[in-house]
mmCIF file of C-alpha atoms in Angstrom:
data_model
loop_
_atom_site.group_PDB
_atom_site.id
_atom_site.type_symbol
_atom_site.label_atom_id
_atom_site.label_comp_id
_atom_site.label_asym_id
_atom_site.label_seq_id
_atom_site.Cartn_x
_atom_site.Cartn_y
_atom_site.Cartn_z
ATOM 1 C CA UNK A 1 -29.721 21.625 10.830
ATOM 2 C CA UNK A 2 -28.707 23.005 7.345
ATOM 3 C CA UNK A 3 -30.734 26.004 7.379
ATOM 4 C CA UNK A 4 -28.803 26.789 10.929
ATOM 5 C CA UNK A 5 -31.458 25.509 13.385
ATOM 6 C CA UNK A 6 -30.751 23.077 16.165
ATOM 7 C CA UNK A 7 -32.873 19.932 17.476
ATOM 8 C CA UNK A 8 -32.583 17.948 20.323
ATOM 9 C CA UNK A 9 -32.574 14.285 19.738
ATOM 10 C CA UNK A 10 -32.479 11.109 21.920
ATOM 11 C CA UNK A 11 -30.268 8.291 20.465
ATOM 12 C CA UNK A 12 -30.311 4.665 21.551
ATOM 13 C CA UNK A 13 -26.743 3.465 21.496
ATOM 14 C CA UNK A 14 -27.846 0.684 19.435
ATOM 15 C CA UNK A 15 -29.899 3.196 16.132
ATOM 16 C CA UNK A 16 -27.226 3.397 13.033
ATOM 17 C CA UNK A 17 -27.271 6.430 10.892
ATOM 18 C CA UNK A 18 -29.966 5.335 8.706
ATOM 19 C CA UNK A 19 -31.943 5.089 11.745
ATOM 20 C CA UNK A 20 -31.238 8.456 12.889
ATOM 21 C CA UNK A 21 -31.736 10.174 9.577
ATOM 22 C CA UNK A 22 -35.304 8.489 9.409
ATOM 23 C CA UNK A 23 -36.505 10.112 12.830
ATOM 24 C CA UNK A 24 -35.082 13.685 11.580
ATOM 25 C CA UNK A 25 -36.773 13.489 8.075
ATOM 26 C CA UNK A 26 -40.011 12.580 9.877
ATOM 27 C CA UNK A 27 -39.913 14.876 12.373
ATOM 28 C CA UNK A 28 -38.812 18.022 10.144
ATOM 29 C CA UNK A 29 -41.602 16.850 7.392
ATOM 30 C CA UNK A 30 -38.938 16.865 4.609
ATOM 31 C CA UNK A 31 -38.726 14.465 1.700
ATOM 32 C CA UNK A 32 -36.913 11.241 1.536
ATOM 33 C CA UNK A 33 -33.989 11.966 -0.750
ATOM 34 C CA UNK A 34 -31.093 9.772 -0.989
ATOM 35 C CA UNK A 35 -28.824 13.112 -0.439
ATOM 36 C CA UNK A 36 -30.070 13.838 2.987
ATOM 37 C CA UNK A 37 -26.668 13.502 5.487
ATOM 38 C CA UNK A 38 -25.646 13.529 8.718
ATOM 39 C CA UNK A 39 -22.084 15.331 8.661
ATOM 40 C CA UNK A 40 -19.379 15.405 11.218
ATOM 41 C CA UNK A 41 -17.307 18.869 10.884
ATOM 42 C CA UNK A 42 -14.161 19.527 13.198
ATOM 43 C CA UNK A 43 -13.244 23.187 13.169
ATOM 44 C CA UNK A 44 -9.823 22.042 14.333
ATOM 45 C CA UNK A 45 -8.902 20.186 11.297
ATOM 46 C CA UNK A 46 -11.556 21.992 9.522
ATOM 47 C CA UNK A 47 -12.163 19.054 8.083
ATOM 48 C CA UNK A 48 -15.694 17.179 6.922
ATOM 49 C CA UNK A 49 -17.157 13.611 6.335
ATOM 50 C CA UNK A 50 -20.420 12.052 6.021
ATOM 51 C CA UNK A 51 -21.510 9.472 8.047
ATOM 52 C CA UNK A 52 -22.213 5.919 6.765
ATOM 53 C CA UNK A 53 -25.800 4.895 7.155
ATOM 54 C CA UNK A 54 -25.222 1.452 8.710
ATOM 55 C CA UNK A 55 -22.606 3.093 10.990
ATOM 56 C CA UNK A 56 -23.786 3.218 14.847
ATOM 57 C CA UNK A 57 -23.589 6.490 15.737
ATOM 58 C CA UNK A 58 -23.172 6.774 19.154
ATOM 59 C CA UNK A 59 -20.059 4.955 19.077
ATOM 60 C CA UNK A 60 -18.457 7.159 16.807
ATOM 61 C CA UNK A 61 -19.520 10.512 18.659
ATOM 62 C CA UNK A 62 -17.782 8.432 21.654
ATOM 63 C CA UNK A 63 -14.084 8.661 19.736
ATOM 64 C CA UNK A 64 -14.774 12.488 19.790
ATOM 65 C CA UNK A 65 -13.903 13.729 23.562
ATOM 66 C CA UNK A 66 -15.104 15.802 26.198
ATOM 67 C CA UNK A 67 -13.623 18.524 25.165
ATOM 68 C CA UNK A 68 -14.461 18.260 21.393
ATOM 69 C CA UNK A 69 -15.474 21.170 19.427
ATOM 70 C CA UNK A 70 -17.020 18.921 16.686
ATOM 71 C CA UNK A 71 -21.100 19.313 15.151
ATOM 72 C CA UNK A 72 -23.165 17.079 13.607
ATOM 73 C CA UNK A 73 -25.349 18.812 11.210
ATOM 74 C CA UNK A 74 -28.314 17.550 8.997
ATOM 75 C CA UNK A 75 -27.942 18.658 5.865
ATOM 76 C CA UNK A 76 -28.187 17.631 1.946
ATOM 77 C CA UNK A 77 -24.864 16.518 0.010
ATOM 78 C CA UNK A 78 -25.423 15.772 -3.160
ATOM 79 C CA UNK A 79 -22.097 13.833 -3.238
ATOM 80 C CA UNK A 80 -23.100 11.065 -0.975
ATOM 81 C CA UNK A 81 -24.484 8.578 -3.877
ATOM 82 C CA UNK A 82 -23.043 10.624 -6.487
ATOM 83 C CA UNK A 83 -21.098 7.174 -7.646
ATOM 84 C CA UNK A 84 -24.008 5.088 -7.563
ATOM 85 C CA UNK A 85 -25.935 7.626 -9.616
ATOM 86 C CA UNK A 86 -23.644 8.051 -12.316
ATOM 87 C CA UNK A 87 -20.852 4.861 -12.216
ATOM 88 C CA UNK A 88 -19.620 5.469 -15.413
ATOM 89 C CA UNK A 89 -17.712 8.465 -14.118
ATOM 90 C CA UNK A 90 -15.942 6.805 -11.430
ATOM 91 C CA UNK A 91 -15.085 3.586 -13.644
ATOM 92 C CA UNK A 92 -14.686 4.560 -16.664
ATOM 93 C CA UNK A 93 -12.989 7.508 -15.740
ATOM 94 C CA UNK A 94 -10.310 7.967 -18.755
ATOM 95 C CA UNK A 95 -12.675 8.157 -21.186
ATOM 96 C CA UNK A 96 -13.998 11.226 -22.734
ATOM 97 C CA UNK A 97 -16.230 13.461 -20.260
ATOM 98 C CA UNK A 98 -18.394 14.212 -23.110
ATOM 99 C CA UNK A 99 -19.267 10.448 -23.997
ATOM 100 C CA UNK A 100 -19.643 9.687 -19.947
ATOM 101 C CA UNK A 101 -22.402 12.097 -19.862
ATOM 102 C CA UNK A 102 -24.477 10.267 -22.503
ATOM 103 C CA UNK A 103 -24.415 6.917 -20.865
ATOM 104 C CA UNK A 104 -28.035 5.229 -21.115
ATOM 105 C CA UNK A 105 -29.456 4.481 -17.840
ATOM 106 C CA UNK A 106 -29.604 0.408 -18.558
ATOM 107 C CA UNK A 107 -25.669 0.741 -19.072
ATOM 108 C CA UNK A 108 -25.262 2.631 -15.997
ATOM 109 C CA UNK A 109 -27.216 0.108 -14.247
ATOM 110 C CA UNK A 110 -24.873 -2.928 -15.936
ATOM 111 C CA UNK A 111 -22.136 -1.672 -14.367
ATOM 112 C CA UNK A 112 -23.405 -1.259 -11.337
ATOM 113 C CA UNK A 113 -24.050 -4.881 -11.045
ATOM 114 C CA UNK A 114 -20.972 -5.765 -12.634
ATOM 115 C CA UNK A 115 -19.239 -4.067 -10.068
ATOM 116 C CA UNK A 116 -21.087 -4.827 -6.809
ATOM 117 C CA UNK A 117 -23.495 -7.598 -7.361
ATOM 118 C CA UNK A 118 -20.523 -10.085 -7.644
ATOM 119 C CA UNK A 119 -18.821 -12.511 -5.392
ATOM 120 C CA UNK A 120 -16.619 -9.756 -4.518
ATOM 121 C CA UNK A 121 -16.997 -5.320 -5.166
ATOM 122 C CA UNK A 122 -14.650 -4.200 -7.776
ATOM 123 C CA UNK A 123 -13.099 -0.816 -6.887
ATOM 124 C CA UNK A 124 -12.281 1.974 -9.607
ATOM 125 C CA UNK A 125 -8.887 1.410 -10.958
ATOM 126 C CA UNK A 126 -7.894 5.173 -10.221
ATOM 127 C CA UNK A 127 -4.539 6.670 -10.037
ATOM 128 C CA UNK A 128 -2.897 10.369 -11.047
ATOM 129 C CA UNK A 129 -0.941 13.197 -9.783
ATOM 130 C CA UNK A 130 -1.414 14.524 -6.264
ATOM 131 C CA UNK A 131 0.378 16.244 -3.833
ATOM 132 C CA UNK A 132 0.884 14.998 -0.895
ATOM 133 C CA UNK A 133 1.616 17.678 2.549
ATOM 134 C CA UNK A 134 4.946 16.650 4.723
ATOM 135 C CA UNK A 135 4.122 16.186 8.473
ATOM 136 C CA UNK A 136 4.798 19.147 10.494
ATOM 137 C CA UNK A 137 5.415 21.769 7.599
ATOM 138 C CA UNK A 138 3.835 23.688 4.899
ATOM 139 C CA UNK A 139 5.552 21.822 1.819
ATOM 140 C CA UNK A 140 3.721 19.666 -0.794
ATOM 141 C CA UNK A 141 5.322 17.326 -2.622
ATOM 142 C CA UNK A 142 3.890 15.634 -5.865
ATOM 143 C CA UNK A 143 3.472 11.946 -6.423
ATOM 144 C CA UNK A 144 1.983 9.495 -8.439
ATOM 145 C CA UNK A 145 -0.965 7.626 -6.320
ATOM 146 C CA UNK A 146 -3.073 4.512 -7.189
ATOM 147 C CA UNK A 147 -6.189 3.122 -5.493
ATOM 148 C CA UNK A 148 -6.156 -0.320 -4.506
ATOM 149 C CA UNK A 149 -8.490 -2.228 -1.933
ATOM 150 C CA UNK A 150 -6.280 -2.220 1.205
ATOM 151 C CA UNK A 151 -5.452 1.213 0.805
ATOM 152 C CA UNK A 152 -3.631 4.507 -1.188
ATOM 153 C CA UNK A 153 -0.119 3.414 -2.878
ATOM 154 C CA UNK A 154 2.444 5.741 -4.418
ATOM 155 C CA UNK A 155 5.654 5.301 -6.451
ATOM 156 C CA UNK A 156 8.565 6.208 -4.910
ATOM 157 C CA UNK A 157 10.947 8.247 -7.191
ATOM 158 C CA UNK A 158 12.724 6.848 -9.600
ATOM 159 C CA UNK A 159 10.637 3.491 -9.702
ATOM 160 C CA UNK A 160 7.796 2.552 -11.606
ATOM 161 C CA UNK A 161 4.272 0.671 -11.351
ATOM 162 C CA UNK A 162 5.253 -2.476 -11.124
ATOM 163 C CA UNK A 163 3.398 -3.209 -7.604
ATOM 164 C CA UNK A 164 7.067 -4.603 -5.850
ATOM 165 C CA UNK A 165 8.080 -1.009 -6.365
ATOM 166 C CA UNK A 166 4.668 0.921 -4.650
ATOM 167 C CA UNK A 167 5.133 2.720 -1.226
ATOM 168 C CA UNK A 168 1.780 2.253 0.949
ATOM 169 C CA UNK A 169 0.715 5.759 2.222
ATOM 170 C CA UNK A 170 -2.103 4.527 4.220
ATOM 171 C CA UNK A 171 -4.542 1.599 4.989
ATOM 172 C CA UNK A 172 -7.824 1.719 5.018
ATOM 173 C CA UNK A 173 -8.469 -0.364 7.894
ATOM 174 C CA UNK A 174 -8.576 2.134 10.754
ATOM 175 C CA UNK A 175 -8.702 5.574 8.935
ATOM 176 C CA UNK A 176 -11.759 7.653 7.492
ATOM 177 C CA UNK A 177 -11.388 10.021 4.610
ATOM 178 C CA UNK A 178 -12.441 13.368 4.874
ATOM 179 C CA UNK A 179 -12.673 16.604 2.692
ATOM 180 C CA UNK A 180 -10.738 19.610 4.018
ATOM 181 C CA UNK A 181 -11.042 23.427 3.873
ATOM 182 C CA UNK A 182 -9.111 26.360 3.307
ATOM 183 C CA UNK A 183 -6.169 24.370 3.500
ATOM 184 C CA UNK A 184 -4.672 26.721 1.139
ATOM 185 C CA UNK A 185 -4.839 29.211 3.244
ATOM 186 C CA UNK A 186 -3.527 27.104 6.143
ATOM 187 C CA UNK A 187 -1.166 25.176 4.459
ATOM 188 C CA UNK A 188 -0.514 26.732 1.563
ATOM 189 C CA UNK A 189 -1.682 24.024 -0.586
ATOM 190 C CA UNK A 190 -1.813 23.822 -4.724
ATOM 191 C CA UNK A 191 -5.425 24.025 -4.680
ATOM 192 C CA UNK A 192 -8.540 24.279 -2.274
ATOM 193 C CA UNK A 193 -9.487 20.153 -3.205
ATOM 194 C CA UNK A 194 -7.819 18.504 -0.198
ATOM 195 C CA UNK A 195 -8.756 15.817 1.574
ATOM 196 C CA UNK A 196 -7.508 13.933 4.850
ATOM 197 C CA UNK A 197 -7.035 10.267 5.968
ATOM 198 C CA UNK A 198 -6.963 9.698 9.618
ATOM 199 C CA UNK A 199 -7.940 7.926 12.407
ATOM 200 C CA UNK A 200 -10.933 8.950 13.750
ATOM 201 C CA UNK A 201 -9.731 9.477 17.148
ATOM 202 C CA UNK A 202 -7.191 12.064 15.957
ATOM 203 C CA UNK A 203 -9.063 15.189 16.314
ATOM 204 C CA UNK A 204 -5.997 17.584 16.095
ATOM 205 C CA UNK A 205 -2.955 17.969 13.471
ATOM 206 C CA UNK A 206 -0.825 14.674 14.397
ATOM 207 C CA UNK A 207 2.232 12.890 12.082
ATOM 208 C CA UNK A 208 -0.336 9.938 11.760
ATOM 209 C CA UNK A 209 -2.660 12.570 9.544
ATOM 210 C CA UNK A 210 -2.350 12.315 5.664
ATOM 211 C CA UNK A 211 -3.070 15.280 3.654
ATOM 212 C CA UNK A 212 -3.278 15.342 -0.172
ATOM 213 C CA UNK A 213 -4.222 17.651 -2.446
ATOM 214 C CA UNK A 214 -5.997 17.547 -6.115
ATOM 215 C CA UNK A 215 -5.967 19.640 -8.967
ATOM 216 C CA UNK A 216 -9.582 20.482 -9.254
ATOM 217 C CA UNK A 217 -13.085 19.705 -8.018
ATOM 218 C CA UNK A 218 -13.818 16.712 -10.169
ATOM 219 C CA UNK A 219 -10.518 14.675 -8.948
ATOM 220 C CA UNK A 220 -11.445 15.349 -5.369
ATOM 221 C CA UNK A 221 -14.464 13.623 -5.717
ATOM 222 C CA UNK A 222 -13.406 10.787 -7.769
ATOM 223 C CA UNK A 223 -10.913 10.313 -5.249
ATOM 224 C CA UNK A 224 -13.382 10.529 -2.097
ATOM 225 C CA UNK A 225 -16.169 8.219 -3.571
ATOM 226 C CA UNK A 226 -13.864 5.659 -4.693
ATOM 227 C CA UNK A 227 -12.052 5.559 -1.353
ATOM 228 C CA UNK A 228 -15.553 5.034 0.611
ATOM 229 C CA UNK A 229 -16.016 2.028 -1.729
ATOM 230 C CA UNK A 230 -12.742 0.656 -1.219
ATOM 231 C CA UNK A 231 -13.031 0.955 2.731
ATOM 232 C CA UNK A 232 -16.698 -0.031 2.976
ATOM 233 C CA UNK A 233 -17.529 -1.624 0.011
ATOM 234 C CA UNK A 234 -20.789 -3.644 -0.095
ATOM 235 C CA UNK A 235 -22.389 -1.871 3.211
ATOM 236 C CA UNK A 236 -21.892 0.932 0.837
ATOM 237 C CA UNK A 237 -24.298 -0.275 -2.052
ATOM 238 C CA UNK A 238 -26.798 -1.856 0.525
ATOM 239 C CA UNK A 239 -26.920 1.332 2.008
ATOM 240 C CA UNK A 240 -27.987 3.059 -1.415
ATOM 241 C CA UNK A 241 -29.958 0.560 -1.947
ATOM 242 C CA UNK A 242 -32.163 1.018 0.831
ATOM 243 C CA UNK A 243 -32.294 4.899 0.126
ATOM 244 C CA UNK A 244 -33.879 4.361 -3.134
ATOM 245 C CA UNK A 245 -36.842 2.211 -1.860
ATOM 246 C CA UNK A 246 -37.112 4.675 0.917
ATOM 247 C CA UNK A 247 -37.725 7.112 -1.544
ATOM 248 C CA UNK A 248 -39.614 5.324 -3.599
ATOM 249 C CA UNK A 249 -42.238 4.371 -0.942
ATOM 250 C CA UNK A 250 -42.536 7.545 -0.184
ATOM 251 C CA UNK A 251 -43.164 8.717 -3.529
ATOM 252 C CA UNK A 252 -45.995 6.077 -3.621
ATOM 253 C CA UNK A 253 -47.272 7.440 -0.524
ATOM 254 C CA UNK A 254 -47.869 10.813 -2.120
ATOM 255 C CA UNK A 255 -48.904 9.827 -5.262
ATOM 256 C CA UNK A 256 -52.049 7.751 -3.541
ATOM 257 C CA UNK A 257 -52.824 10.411 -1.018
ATOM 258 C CA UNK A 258 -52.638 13.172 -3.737
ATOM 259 C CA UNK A 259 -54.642 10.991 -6.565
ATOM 260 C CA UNK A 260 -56.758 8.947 -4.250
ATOM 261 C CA UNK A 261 -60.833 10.060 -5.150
ATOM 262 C CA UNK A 262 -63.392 9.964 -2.502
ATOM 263 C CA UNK A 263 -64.888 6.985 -3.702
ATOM 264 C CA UNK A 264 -63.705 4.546 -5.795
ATOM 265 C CA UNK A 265 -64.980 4.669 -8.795
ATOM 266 C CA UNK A 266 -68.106 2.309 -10.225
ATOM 267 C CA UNK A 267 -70.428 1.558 -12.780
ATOM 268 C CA UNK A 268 -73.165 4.426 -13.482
ATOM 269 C CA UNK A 269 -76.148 3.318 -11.898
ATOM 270 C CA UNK A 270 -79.754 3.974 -13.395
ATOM 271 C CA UNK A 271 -82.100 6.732 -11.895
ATOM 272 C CA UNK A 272 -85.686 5.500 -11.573
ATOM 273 C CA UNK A 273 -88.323 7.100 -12.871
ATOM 274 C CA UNK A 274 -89.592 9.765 -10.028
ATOM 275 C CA UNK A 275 -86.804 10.107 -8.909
ATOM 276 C CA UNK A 276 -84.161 13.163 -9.199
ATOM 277 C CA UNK A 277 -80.120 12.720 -9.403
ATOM 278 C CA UNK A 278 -78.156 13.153 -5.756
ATOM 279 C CA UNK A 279 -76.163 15.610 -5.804
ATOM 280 C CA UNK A 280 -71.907 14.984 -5.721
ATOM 281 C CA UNK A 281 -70.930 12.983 -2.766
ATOM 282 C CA UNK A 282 -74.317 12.097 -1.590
ATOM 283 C CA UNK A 283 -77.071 9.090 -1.630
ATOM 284 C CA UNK A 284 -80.529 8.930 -2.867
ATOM 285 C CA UNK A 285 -82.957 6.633 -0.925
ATOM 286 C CA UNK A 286 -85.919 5.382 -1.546
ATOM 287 C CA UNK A 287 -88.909 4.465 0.337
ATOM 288 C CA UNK A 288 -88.263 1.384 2.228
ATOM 289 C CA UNK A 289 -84.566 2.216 2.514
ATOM 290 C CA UNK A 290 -83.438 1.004 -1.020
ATOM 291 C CA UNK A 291 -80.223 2.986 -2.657
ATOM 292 C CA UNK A 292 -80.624 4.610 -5.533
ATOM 293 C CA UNK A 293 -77.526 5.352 -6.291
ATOM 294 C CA UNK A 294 -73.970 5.888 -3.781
ATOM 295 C CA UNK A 295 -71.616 7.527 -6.358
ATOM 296 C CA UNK A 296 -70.671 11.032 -6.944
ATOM 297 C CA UNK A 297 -72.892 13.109 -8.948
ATOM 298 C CA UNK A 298 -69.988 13.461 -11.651
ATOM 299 C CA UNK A 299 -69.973 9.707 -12.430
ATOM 300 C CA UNK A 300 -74.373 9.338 -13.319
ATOM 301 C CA UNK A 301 -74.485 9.397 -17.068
ATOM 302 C CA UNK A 302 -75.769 12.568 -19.114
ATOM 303 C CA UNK A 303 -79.814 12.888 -19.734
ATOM 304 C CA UNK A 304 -80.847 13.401 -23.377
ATOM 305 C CA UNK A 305 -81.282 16.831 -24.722
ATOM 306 C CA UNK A 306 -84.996 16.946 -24.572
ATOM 307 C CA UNK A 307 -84.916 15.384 -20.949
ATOM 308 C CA UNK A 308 -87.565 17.455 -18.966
ATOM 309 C CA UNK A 309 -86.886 15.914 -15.321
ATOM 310 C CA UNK A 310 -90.435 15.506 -13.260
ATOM 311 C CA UNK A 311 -91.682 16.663 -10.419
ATOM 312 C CA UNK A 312 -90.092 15.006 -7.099
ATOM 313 C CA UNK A 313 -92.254 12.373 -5.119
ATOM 314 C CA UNK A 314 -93.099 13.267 -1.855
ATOM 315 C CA UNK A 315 -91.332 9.908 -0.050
ATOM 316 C CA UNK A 316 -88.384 10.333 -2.021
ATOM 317 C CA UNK A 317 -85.735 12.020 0.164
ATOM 318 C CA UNK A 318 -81.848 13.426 -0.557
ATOM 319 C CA UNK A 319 -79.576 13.580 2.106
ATOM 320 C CA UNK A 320 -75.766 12.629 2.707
ATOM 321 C CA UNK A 321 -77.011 9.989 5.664
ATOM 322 C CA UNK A 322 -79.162 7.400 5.891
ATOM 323 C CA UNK A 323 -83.392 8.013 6.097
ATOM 324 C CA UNK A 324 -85.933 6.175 7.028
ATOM 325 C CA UNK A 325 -89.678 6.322 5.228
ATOM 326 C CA UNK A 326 -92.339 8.037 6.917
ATOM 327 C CA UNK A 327 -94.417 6.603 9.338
ATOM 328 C CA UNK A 328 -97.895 4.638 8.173
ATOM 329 C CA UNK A 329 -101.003 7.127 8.660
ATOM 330 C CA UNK A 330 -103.168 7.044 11.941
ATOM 331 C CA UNK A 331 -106.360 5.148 11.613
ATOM 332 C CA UNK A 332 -109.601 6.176 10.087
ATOM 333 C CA UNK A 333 -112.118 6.811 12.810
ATOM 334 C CA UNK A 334 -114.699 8.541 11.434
ATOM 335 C CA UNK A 335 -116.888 5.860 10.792
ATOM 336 C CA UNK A 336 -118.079 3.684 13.624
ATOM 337 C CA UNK A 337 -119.087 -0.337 13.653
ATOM 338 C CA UNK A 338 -122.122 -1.352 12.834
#
């Protein structure tokens, strides 16, 4: 768990992440935010990712091994949706930070359906400067990248963009992406914004492991997201999707339990005459069983200012259940036949 706690867990081979996360957010009584995660961490690699929600789970803890060090942990990542909150960063990513920040939320949702409500999901046009680590040592050397569908492309030096000249680094096919830590410590890398693309079998260092590095925060995530959507594109947005009406029922939930009264509300009833108001939350009754009136006190309307209320009558009863009138007087016998 994110606050360091542990929880045991059964997990039918068949329950995807989603599934999962819905059983721990129940059972730890926490809210139903769309950042709530289940993370894999390898201290190996020291490496992270974040779990699809329509992934099964069990079958990728199998590709771990016995003798795997890796965690799972439960824990909020604000990053997860990130895109899908705020689109205009990740496609309309040359323009102006400033002006991104002030998109209107109708425009934000425009190009979210221009971009995966289609006949096919568009992914952000990135590319830019990264440094890429060579296999087996501790040197970085810098490249040009771009982002395409199938996978991460470079130019090889001395070539252009033309797309005959690109180098493929990596598919997307059988390789995750993951963020990495203290790699510059490690590895002696630019910057601390690295992130890995590997199989997720590999759990060690291996030739088949890509390592590149950013120049700040903001690239590393433009980077991550738009790789995600590239590899798992529509599964992606559906998975949103059904984050946002998970919170949103619950939401309704709350509001209804916390604003519910205890009785609906209804017309203000007259009072007859001999009679006296119930009090909140109970029911007058009068002889014979007839209600007077079943609504709180707070809803009966006010008296006038010179109201003087009279005396109670003596078969007129006030309780919170149900009462019966008195029983009929025993006969007269007193006077005998004639």
């Amino acid at each position: 768990m994110c606050d360091g706690s542990f929880k045991m867990l059964l997990v039918d081979e068949r329950q995807s992440v989603g599934g999962v996360l819905d059983v721990l957010m129940e059972k730890t009584h926490c809210d139903r935010a769309l950042d709530w995660s289940l993370c894999e961490s390898n201290p190996e690699l020291q490496t992270e990712r974040i779990f699809e929600d329509h992934e099964p789970l069990v079958e990728r803890l199998s590709l771990w091994g016995r003798s795997s060090k890796n965690t799972i942990t439960f824990v909020s990542r604000p990053e997860k949706y990130s895109l899908f909150k705020d689109p205009q960063v990740f496609y309309m990513w040359r323009n102006c930070s400033d002006a991104l920040g002030n998109t209107k939320e109708k425009d934000k949702q425009l190009l979210l359906k221009e971009n995966f409500e289609g006949d096919s999901v568009r992914v952000p046009d990135l590319e830019g400067v990264l440094y890429q680590k060579e296999s087996g040592k501790r040197k970085w050397n810098q490249r040009f990248f771009l982002l395409r569908a199938s996978g991460i492309y470079y130019i090889p030096k001395g070539k252009n963009k033309s797309s005959i000249h690109l180098s493929c680094l990596v598919r997307f096919e059988n390789v995750n992406i993951y963020r990495a830590s203290g790699y510059k410590q490690r590895y002696r890398a630019p910057t601390d914004f690295c992130f890995v693309l590997k199989h997720p079998h590999l759990q060690q260092e291996s030739e088949y492991t890509k390592v590149l590095c950013c120049e700040d925060k903001h690239t590393l995530s433009l980077w991550v997201s738009s790789v995600r959507v590239a590899k798992y594109g529509a599964a992606l947005y559906k998975n949103f999707q059904a984050g946002v009406q998970r919170s949103v029922t619950q939401a309704a939930s709350l509001h209804l339990l916390h604003h519910t009264p205890g009785a609906p509300p209804a017309t203000p009833c007259a009072v007859r005459s001999g009679t006296t108001p119930a009090p909140a939350g109970s029911t007058a009754v009068l002889s014979g069983g007839s209600t007077v009136c079943g609504i709180p006190g707070d809803h009966l309307p006010e008296p006038p200012p010179d109201f003087i209320p009279p005396a109670p009558r003596s078969d007129t009863v006030l309780t919170g259940a149900p009462s019966f009138p008195p029983p009929p007087p025993p006969p007269d016998t007193r006077h005998s036949h004639l």
